[in-house]
PDB file of C-alpha atoms and ligand atoms in Angstrom:
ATOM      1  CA  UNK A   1     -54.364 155.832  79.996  1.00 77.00           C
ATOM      2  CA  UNK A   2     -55.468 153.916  76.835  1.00 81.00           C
ATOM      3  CA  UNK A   3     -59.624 154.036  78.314  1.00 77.00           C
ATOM      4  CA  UNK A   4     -59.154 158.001  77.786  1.00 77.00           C
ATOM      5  CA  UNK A   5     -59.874 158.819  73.902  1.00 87.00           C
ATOM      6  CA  UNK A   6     -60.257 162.568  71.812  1.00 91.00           C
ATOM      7  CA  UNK A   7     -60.887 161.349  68.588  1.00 96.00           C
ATOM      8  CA  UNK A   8     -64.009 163.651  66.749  1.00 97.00           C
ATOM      9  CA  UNK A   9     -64.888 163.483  63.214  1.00 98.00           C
ATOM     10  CA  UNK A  10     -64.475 167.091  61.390  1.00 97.00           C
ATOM     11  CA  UNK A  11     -66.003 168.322  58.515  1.00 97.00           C
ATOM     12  CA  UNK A  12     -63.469 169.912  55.805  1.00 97.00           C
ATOM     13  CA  UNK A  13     -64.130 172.605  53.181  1.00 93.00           C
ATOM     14  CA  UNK A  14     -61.924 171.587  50.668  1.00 92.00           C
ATOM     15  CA  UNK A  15     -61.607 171.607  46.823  1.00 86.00           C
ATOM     16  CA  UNK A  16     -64.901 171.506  46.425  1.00 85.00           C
ATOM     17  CA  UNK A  17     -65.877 168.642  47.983  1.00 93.00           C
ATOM     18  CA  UNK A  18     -69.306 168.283  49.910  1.00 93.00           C
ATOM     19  CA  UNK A  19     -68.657 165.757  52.295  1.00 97.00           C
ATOM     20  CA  UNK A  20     -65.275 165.030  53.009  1.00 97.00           C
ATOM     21  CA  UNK A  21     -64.680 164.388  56.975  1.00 98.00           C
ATOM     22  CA  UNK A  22     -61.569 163.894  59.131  1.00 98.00           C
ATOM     23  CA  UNK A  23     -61.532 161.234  61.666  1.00 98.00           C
ATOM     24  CA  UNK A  24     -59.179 163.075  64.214  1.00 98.00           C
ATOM     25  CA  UNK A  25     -56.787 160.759  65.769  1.00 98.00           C
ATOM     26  CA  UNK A  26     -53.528 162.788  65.621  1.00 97.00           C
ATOM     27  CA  UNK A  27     -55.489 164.747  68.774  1.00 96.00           C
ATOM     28  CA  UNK A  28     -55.478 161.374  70.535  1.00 96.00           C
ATOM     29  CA  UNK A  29     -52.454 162.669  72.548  1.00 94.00           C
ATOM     30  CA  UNK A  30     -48.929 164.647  70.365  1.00 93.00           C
ATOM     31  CA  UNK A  31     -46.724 162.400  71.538  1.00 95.00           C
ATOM     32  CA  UNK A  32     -48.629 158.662  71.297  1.00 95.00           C
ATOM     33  CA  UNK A  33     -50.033 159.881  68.305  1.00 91.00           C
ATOM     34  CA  UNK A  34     -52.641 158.241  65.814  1.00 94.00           C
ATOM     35  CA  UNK A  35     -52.533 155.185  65.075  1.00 97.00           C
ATOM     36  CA  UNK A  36     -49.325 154.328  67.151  1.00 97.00           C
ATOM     37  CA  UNK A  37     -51.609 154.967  70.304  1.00 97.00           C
ATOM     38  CA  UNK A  38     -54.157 152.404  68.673  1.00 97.00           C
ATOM     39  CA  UNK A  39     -51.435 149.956  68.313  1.00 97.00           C
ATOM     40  CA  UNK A  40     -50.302 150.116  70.906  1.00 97.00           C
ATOM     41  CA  UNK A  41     -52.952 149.916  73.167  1.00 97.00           C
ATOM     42  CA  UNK A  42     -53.796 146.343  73.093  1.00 97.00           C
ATOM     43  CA  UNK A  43     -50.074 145.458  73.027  1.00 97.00           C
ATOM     44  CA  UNK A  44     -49.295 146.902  76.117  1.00 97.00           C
ATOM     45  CA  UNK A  45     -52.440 145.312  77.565  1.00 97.00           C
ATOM     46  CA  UNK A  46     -50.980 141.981  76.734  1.00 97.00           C
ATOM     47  CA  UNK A  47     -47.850 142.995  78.004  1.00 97.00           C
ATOM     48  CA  UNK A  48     -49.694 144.223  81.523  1.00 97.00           C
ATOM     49  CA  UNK A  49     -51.446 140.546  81.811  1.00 97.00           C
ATOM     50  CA  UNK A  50     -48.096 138.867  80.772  1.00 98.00           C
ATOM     51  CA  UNK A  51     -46.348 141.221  83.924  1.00 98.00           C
ATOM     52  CA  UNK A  52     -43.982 142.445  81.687  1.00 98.00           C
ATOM     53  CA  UNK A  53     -42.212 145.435  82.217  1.00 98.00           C
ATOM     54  CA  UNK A  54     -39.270 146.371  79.521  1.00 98.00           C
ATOM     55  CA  UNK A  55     -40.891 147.112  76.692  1.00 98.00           C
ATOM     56  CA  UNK A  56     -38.274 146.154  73.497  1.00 98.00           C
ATOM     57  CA  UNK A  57     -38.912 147.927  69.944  1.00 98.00           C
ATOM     58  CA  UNK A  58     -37.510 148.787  66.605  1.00 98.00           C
ATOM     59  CA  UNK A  59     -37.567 152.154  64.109  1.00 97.00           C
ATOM     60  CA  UNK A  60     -35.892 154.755  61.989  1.00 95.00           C
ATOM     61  CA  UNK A  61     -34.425 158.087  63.832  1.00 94.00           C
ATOM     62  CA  UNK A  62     -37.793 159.815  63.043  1.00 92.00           C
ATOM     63  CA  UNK A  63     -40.247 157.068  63.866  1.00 94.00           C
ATOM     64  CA  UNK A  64     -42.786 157.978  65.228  1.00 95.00           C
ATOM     65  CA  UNK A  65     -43.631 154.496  66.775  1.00 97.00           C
ATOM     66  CA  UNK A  66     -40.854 155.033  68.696  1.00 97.00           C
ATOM     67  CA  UNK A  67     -41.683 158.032  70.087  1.00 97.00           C
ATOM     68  CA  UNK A  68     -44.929 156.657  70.799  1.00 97.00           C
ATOM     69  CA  UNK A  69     -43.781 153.929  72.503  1.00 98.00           C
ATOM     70  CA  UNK A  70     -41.222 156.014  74.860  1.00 98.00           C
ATOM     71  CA  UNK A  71     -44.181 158.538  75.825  1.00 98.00           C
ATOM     72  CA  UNK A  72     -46.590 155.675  76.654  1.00 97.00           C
ATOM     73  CA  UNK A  73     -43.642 153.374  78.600  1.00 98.00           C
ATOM     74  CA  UNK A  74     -42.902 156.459  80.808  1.00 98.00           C
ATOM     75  CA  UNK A  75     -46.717 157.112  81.693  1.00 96.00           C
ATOM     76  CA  UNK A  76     -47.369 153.557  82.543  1.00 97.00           C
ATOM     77  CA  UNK A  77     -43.723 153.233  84.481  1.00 97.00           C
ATOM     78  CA  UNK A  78     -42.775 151.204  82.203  1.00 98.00           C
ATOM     79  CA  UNK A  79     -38.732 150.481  81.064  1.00 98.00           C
ATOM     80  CA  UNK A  80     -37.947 151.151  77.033  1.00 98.00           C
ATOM     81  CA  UNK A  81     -35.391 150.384  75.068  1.00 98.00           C
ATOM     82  CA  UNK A  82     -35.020 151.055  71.538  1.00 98.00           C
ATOM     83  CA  UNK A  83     -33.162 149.570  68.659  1.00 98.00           C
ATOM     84  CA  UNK A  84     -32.836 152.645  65.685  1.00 98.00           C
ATOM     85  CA  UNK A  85     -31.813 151.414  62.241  1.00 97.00           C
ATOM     86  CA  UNK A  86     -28.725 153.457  61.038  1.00 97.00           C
ATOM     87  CA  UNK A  87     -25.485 154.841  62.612  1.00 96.00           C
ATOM     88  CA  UNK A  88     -26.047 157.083  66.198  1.00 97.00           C
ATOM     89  CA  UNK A  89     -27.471 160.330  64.733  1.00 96.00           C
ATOM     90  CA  UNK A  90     -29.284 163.568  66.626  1.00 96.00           C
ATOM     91  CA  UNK A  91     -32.459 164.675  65.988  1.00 94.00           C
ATOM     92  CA  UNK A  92     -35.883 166.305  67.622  1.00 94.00           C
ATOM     93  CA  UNK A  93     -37.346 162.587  68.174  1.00 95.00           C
ATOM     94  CA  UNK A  94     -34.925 160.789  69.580  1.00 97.00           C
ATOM     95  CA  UNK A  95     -34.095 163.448  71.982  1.00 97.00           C
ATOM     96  CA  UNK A  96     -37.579 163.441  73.335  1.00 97.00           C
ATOM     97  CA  UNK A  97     -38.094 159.463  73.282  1.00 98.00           C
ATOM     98  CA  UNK A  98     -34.437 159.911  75.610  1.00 98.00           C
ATOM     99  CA  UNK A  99     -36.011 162.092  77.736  1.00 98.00           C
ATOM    100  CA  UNK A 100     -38.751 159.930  78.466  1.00 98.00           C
ATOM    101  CA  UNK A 101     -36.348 157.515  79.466  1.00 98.00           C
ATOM    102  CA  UNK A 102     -35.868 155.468  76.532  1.00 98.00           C
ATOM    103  CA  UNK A 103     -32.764 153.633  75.831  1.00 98.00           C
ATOM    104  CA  UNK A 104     -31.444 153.682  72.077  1.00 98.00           C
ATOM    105  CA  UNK A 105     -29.185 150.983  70.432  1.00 98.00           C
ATOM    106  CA  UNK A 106     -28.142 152.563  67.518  1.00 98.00           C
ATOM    107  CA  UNK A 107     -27.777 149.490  65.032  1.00 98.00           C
ATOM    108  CA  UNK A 108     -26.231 148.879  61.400  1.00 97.00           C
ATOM    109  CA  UNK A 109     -28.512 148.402  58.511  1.00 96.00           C
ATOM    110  CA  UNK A 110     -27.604 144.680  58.277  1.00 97.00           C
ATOM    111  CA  UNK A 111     -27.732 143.824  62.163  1.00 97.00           C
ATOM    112  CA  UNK A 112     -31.206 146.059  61.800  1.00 97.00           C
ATOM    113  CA  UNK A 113     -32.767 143.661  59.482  1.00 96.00           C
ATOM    114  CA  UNK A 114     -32.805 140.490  61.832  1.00 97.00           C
ATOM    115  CA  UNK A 115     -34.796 141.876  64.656  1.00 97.00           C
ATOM    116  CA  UNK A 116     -35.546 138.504  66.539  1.00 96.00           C
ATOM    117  CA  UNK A 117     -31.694 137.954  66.571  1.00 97.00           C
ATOM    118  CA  UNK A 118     -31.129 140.665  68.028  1.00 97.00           C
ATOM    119  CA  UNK A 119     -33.572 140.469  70.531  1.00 98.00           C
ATOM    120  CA  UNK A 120     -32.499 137.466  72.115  1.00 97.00           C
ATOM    121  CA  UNK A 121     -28.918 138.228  71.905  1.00 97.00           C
ATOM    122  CA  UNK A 122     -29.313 141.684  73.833  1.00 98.00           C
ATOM    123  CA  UNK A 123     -32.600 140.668  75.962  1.00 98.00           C
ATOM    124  CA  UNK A 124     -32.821 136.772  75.784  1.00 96.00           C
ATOM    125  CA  UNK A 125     -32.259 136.353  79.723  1.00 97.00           C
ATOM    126  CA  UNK A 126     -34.420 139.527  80.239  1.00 97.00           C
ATOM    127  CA  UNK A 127     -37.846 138.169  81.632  1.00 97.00           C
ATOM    128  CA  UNK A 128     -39.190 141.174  81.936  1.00 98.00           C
ATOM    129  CA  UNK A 129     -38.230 142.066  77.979  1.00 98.00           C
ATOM    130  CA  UNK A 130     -41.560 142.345  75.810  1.00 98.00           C
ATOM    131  CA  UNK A 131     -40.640 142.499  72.048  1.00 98.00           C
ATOM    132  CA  UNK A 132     -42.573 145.115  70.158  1.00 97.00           C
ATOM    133  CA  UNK A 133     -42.454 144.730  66.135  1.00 96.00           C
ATOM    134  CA  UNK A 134     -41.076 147.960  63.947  1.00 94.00           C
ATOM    135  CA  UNK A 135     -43.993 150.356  63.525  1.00 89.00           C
ATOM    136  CA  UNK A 136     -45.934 148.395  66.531  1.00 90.00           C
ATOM    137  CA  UNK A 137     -47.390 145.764  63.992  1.00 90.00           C
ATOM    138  CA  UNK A 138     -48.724 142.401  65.405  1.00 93.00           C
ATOM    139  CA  UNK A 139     -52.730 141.224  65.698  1.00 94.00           C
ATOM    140  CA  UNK A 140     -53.184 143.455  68.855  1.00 97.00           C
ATOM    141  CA  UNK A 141     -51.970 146.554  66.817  1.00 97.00           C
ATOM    142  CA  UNK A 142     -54.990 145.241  64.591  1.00 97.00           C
ATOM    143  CA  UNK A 143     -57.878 144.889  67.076  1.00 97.00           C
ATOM    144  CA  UNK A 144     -56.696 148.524  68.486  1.00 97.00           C
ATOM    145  CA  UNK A 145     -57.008 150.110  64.811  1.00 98.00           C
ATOM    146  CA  UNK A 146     -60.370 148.515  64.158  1.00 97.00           C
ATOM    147  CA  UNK A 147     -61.676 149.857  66.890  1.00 97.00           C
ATOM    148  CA  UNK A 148     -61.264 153.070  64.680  1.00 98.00           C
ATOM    149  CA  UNK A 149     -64.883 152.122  62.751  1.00 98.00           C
ATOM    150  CA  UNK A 150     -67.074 151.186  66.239  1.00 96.00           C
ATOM    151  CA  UNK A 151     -66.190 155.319  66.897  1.00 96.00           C
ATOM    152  CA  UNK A 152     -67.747 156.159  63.098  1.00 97.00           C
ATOM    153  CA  UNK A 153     -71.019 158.667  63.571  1.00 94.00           C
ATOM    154  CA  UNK A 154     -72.059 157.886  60.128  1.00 94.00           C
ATOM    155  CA  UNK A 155     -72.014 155.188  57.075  1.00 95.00           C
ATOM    156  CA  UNK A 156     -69.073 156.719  54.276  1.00 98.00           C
ATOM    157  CA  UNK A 157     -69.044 155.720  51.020  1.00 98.00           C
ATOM    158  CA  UNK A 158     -64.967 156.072  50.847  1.00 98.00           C
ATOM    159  CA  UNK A 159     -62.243 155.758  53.836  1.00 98.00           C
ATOM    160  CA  UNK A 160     -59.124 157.200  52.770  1.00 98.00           C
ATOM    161  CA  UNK A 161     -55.772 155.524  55.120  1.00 98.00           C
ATOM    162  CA  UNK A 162     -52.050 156.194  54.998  1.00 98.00           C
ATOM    163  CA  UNK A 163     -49.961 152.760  54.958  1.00 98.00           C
ATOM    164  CA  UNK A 164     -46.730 152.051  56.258  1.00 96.00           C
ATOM    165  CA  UNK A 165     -46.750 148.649  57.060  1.00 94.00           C
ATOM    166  CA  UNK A 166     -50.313 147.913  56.735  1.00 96.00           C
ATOM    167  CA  UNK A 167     -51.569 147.019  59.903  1.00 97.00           C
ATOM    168  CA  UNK A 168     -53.379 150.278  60.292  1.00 98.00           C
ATOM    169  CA  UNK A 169     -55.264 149.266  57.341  1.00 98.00           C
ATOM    170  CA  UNK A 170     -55.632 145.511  58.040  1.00 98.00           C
ATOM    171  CA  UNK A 171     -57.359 146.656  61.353  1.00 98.00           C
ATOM    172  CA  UNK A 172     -59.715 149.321  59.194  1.00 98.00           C
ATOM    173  CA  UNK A 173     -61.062 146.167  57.093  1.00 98.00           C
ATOM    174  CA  UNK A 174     -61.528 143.947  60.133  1.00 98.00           C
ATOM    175  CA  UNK A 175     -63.913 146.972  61.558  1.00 98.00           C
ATOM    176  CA  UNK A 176     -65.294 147.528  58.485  1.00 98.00           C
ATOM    177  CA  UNK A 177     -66.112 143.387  57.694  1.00 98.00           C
ATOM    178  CA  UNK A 178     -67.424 142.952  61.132  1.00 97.00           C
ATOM    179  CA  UNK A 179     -69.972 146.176  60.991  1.00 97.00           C
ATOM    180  CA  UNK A 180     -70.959 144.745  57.662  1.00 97.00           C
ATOM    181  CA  UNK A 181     -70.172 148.235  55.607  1.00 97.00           C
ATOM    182  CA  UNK A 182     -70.307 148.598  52.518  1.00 97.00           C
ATOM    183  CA  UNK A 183     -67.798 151.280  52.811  1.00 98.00           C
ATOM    184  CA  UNK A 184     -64.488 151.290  50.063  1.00 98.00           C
ATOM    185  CA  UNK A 185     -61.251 151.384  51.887  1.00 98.00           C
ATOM    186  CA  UNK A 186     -58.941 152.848  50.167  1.00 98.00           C
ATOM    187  CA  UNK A 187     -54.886 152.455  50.793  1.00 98.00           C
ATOM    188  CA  UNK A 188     -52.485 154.756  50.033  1.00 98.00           C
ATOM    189  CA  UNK A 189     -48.565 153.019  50.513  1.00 98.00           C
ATOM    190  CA  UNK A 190     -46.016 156.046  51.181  1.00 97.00           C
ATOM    191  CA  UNK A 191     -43.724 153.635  49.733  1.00 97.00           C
ATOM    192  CA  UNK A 192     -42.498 152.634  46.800  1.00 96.00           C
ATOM    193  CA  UNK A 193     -43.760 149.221  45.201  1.00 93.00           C
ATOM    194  CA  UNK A 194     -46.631 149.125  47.585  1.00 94.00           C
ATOM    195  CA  UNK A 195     -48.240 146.137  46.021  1.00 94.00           C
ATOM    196  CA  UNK A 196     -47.081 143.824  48.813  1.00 95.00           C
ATOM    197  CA  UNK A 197     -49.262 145.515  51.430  1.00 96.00           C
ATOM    198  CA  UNK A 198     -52.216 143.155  50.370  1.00 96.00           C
ATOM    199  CA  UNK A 199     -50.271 140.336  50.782  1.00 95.00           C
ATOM    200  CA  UNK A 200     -49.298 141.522  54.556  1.00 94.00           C
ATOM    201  CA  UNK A 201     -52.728 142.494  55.422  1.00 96.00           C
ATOM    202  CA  UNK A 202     -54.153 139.141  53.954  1.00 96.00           C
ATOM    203  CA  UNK A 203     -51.929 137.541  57.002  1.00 94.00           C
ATOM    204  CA  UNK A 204     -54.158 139.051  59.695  1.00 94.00           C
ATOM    205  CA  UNK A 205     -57.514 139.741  57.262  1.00 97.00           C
ATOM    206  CA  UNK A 206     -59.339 137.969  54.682  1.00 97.00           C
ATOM    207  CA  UNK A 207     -59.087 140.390  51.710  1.00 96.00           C
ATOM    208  CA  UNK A 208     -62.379 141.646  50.334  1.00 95.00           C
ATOM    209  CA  UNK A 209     -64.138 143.883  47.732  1.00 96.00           C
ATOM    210  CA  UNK A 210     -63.563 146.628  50.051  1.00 96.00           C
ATOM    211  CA  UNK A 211     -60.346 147.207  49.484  1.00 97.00           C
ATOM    212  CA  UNK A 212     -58.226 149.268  46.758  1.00 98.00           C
ATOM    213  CA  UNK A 213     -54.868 149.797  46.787  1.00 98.00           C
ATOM    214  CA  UNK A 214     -53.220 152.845  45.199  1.00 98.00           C
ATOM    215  CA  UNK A 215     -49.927 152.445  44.759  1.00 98.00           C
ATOM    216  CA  UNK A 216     -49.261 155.606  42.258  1.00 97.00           C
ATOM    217  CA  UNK A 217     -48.988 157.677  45.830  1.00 98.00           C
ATOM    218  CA  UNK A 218     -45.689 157.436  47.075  1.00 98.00           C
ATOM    219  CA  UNK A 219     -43.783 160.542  45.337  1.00 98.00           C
ATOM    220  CA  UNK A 220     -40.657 158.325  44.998  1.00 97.00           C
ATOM    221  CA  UNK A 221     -40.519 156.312  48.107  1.00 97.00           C
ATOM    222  CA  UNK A 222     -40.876 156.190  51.925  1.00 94.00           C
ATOM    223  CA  UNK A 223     -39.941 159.669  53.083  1.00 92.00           C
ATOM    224  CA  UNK A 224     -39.307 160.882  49.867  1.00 95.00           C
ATOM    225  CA  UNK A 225     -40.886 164.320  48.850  1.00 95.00           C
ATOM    226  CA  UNK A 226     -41.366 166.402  45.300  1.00 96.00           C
ATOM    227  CA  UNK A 227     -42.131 169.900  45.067  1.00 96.00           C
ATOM    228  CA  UNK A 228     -45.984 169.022  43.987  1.00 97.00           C
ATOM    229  CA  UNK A 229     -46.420 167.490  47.587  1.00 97.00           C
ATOM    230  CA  UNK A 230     -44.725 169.741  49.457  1.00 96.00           C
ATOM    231  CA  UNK A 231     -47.102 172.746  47.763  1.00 96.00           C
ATOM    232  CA  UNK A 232     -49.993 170.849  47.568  1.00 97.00           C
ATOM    233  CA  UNK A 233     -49.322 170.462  51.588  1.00 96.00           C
ATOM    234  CA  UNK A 234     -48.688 173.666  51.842  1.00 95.00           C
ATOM    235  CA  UNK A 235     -52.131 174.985  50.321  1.00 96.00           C
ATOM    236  CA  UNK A 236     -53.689 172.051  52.336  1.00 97.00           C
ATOM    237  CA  UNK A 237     -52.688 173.365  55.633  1.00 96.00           C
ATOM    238  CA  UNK A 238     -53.146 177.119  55.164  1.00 96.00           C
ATOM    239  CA  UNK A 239     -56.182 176.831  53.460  1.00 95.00           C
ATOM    240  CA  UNK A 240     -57.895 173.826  55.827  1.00 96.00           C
ATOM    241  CA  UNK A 241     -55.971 175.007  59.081  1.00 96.00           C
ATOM    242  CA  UNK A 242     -55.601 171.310  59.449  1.00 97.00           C
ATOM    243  CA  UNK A 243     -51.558 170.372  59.870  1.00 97.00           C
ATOM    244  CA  UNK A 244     -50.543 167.650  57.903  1.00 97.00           C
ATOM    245  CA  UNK A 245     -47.344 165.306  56.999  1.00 96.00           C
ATOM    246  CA  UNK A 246     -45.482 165.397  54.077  1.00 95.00           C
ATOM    247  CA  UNK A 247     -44.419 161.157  55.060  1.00 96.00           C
ATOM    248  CA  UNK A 248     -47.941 160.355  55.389  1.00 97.00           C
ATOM    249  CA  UNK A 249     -51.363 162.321  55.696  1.00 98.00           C
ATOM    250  CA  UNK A 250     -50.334 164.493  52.632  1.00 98.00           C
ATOM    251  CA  UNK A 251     -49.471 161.565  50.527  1.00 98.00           C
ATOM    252  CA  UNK A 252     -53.017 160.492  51.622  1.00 98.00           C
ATOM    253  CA  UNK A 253     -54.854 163.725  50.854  1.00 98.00           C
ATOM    254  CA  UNK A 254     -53.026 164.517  47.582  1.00 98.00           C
ATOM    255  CA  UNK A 255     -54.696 161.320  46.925  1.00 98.00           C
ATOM    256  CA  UNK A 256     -58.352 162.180  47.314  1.00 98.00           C
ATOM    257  CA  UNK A 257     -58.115 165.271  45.228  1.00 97.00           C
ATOM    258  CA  UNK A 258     -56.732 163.430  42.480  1.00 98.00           C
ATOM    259  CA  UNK A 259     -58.846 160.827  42.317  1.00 97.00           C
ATOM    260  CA  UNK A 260     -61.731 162.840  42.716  1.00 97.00           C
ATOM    261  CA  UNK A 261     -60.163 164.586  39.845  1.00 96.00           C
ATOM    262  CA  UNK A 262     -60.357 161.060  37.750  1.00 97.00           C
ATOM    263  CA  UNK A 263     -63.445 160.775  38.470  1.00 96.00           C
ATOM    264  CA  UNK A 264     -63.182 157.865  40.605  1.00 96.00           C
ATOM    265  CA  UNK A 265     -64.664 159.145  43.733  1.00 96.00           C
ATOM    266  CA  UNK A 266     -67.070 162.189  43.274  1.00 96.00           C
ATOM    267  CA  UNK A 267     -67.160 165.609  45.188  1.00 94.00           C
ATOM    268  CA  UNK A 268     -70.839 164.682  46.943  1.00 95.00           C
ATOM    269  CA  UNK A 269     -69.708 161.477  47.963  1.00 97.00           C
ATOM    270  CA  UNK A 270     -69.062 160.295  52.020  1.00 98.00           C
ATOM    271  CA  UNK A 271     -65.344 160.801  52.768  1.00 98.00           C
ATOM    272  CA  UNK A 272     -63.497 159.869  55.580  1.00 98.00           C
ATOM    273  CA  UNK A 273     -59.590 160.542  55.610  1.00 98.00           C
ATOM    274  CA  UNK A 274     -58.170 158.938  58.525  1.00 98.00           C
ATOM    275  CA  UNK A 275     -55.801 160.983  60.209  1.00 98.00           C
ATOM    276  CA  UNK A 276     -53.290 159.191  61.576  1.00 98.00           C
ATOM    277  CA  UNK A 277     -51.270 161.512  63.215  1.00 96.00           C
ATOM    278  CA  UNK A 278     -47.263 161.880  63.407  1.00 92.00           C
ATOM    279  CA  UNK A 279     -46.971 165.402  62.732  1.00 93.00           C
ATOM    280  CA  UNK A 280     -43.411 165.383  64.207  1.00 89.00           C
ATOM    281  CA  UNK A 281     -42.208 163.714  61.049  1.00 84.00           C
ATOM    282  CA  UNK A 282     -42.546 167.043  59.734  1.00 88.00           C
ATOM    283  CA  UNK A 283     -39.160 167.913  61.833  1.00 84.00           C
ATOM    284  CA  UNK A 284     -37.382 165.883  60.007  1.00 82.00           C
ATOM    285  CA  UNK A 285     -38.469 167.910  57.001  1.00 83.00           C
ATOM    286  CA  UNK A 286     -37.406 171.262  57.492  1.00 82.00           C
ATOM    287  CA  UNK A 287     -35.441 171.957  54.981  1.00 83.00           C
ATOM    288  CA  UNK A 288     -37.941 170.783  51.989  1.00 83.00           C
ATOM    289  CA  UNK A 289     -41.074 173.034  53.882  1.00 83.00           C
ATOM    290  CA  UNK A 290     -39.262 176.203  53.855  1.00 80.00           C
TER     291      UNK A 290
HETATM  292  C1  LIG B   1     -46.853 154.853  61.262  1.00 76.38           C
HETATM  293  C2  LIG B   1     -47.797 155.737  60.520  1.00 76.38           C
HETATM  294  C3  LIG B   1     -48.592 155.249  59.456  1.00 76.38           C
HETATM  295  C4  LIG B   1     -48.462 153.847  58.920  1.00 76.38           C
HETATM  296  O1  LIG B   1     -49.203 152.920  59.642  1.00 76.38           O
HETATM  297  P1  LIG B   1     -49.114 151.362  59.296  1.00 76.38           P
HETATM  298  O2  LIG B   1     -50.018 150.744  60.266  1.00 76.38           O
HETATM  299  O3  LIG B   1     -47.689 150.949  59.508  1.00 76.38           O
HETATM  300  O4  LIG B   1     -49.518 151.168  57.894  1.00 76.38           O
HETATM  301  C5  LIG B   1     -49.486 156.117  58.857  1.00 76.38           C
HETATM  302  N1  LIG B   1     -49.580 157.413  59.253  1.00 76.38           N
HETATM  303  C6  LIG B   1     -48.811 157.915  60.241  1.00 76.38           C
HETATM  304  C7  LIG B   1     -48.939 159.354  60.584  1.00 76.38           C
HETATM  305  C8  LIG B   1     -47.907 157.099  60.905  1.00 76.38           C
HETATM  306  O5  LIG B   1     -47.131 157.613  61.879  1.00 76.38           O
END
C-alpha cells in the first residue's frame, strides 16, 4: 500500500504570481491523507519488521492522524485503537475512523497529557501493542516526509509547509540538506507561540540557513479562525479550484500572498506550497464556512 504514490506538482494561477506550484499530496489517498500517509509509512514498516499488530495512537476528535491511522490499520489488517483527548463527543471523523474498526478511548485533558502512562497502563501486557506518537511524530515520520524533496521535478527558490508539530517540516530540511538545495523552507505554525517548533525540529535535524519560521500565521491559535481567513479561503478555492483547510493549508497560503506582499518573496520567484492534505478538518468547520 505505502509503494503506491499520486503525488504531481501543479502549477497555480494565483495573485499574480508566476511560478507558484503545488506539490499534491492531499491526492495521496482522502482518507491517509498528506503528510499523515508519509508518516506513517515508515512507522508501520517498523511496526511490520517488529510483527506487531495493534497499532496504539493519540489525537483530538478531528485529527486527522487518526483518521489516517484507522484507514491505513484496516487496509493492512491491522488492529487500532485510539486514545481522543476530551470527553466522548460525535463527529464526521471519528465515525469513519469507527467504521474502519478503530477503537476510541475517550480520555480527560489531564489523563491525555501523559501518553506513555497511559499506554502501559491500558496496553503494557499487550505484545502486539505498537505505540504511535500524537500527530504520528517520531524519526520514521521524518524519513517518510523527506522523501517529499527526492519526488521534486525542479530546484524552488521558496517551499512553503504547514506545521503542527513539526515533524513534517523537520523531514522537509533533512531532504532538502541531503540534496544540497539551496532552497528556503519556510514554516508556517497554525498555532499560537510557534517559536518552539525550531527547538522540536532541532531534536531530529541540525537547524540551518534554510529555515524561517513565521510565527505571525496562526489567526489566534490551533484551530482557531477569523473572518480574513475564512474569505481569503474562500476566494482561494473558487478562484484556484484547489480545496483547502481553514486549520492548515489556508493558514499556509494566506501566508505566501502576504509575504509576497512585503516584499519578502517576489511574484517571479520558484514556489512550492506543500499540500499536506486533511481536507476533512474542514467538517469540523461548518459553521464558520457558511
Ligand atoms: C497534521 C497536519 C499538519 C501538521 O504536520 P506536522 O508534521 O505535525 O507539523 C499539516 N497539515 C495538515 C493538513 C495536517 O493534517
Amino acid at each position: 500500500m505505502f509503494e503506491k504514490i499520486y503525488s504531481p506538482v501543479h502549477k497555480l494561477e494565483f495573485a499574480l504570481f508566476n511560478n507558484l506550484f503545488v506539490k499534491r499530496d492531499d491526492l495521496i489517498d482522502p482518507y491517509i491523507s498528506g503528510n499523515k500517509w508519509r508518516k506513517l509509512k515508515y512507522a508501520i514498516q517498523k511496526l511490520q519488521t517488529e510483527q506487531k499488530s495493534h497499532i496504539v495512537t493519540f489525537g483530538g476528535a478531528y485529527s486527522n492522524h487518526l483518521l489516517a491511522t484507522a484507514a491505513a490499520a484496516a487496509r493492512l489488517n491491522l488492529k487500532s485503537t485510539a486514545f481522543v483527548r476530551g470527553e466522548a463527543v460525535k463527529n464526521e471523523i471519528l465515525m469513519l475512523c469507527t467504521l474502519y474498526g478503530m477503537k476510541l478511548i475517550f480520555t480527560d485533558r489531564e489523563s491525555y497529557k501523559n501518553k506513555i502512562e497511559l499506554y502501559k497502563t491500558h496496553f503494557g501486557n499487550d505484545k502486539a501493542a505498537y505505540f504511535i506518537d500524537e500527530g504520528g511524530a517520531s524519526a520514521e515520520a521524518i524519513s517518510g516526509c523527506a522523501e517529499i524533496i527526492n519526488e521534486l521535478p525542479l530546484a524552488y527558490d521558496h517551499i512553503f509547509c504547514a506545521v503542527g508539530t513539526g515533524t513534517t517540516a523537520a523531514g522537509l530540511l533533512k531532504g532538502i540538506q541531503q540534496n544540497n538545495l539551496e532552497t528556503k523552507l519556510h514554516m508556517i505554525p497554525v498555532l499560537k507561540g510557534g517559536l518552539f517548533i525550531k527547538d522540536e525540529i532541532a531534536k531530529y535535524v541540525s537547524i540551518s540557513e534554510h529555515l524561517i519560521l513565521h510565527t505571525d500565521y496562526h489567526f489566534g491559535g490551533y484551530a482557531k479562525t477569523t473572518p480574513e481567513l475564512t474569505g481569503f479561503m474562500k476566494t482561494f478555492i473558487a478562484k484556484t479550484g484547489l480545496l483547502i483547510d481553514p486549520v492548515y493549508t489556508a493558514k499556509m497560503f494566506y501566508s505566501i500572498v502576504d509575504l509576497e506582499q512585503k516584499g519578502i518573496i517576489k511574484k517571479e520567484d520558484k514556489i512550492l506550497a506543500i499540500h499536506t492534505g486533511g481536507l476533512l478538518g474542514i467538517l469540523g468547520m461548518k459553521e464558520k464556512l457558511e
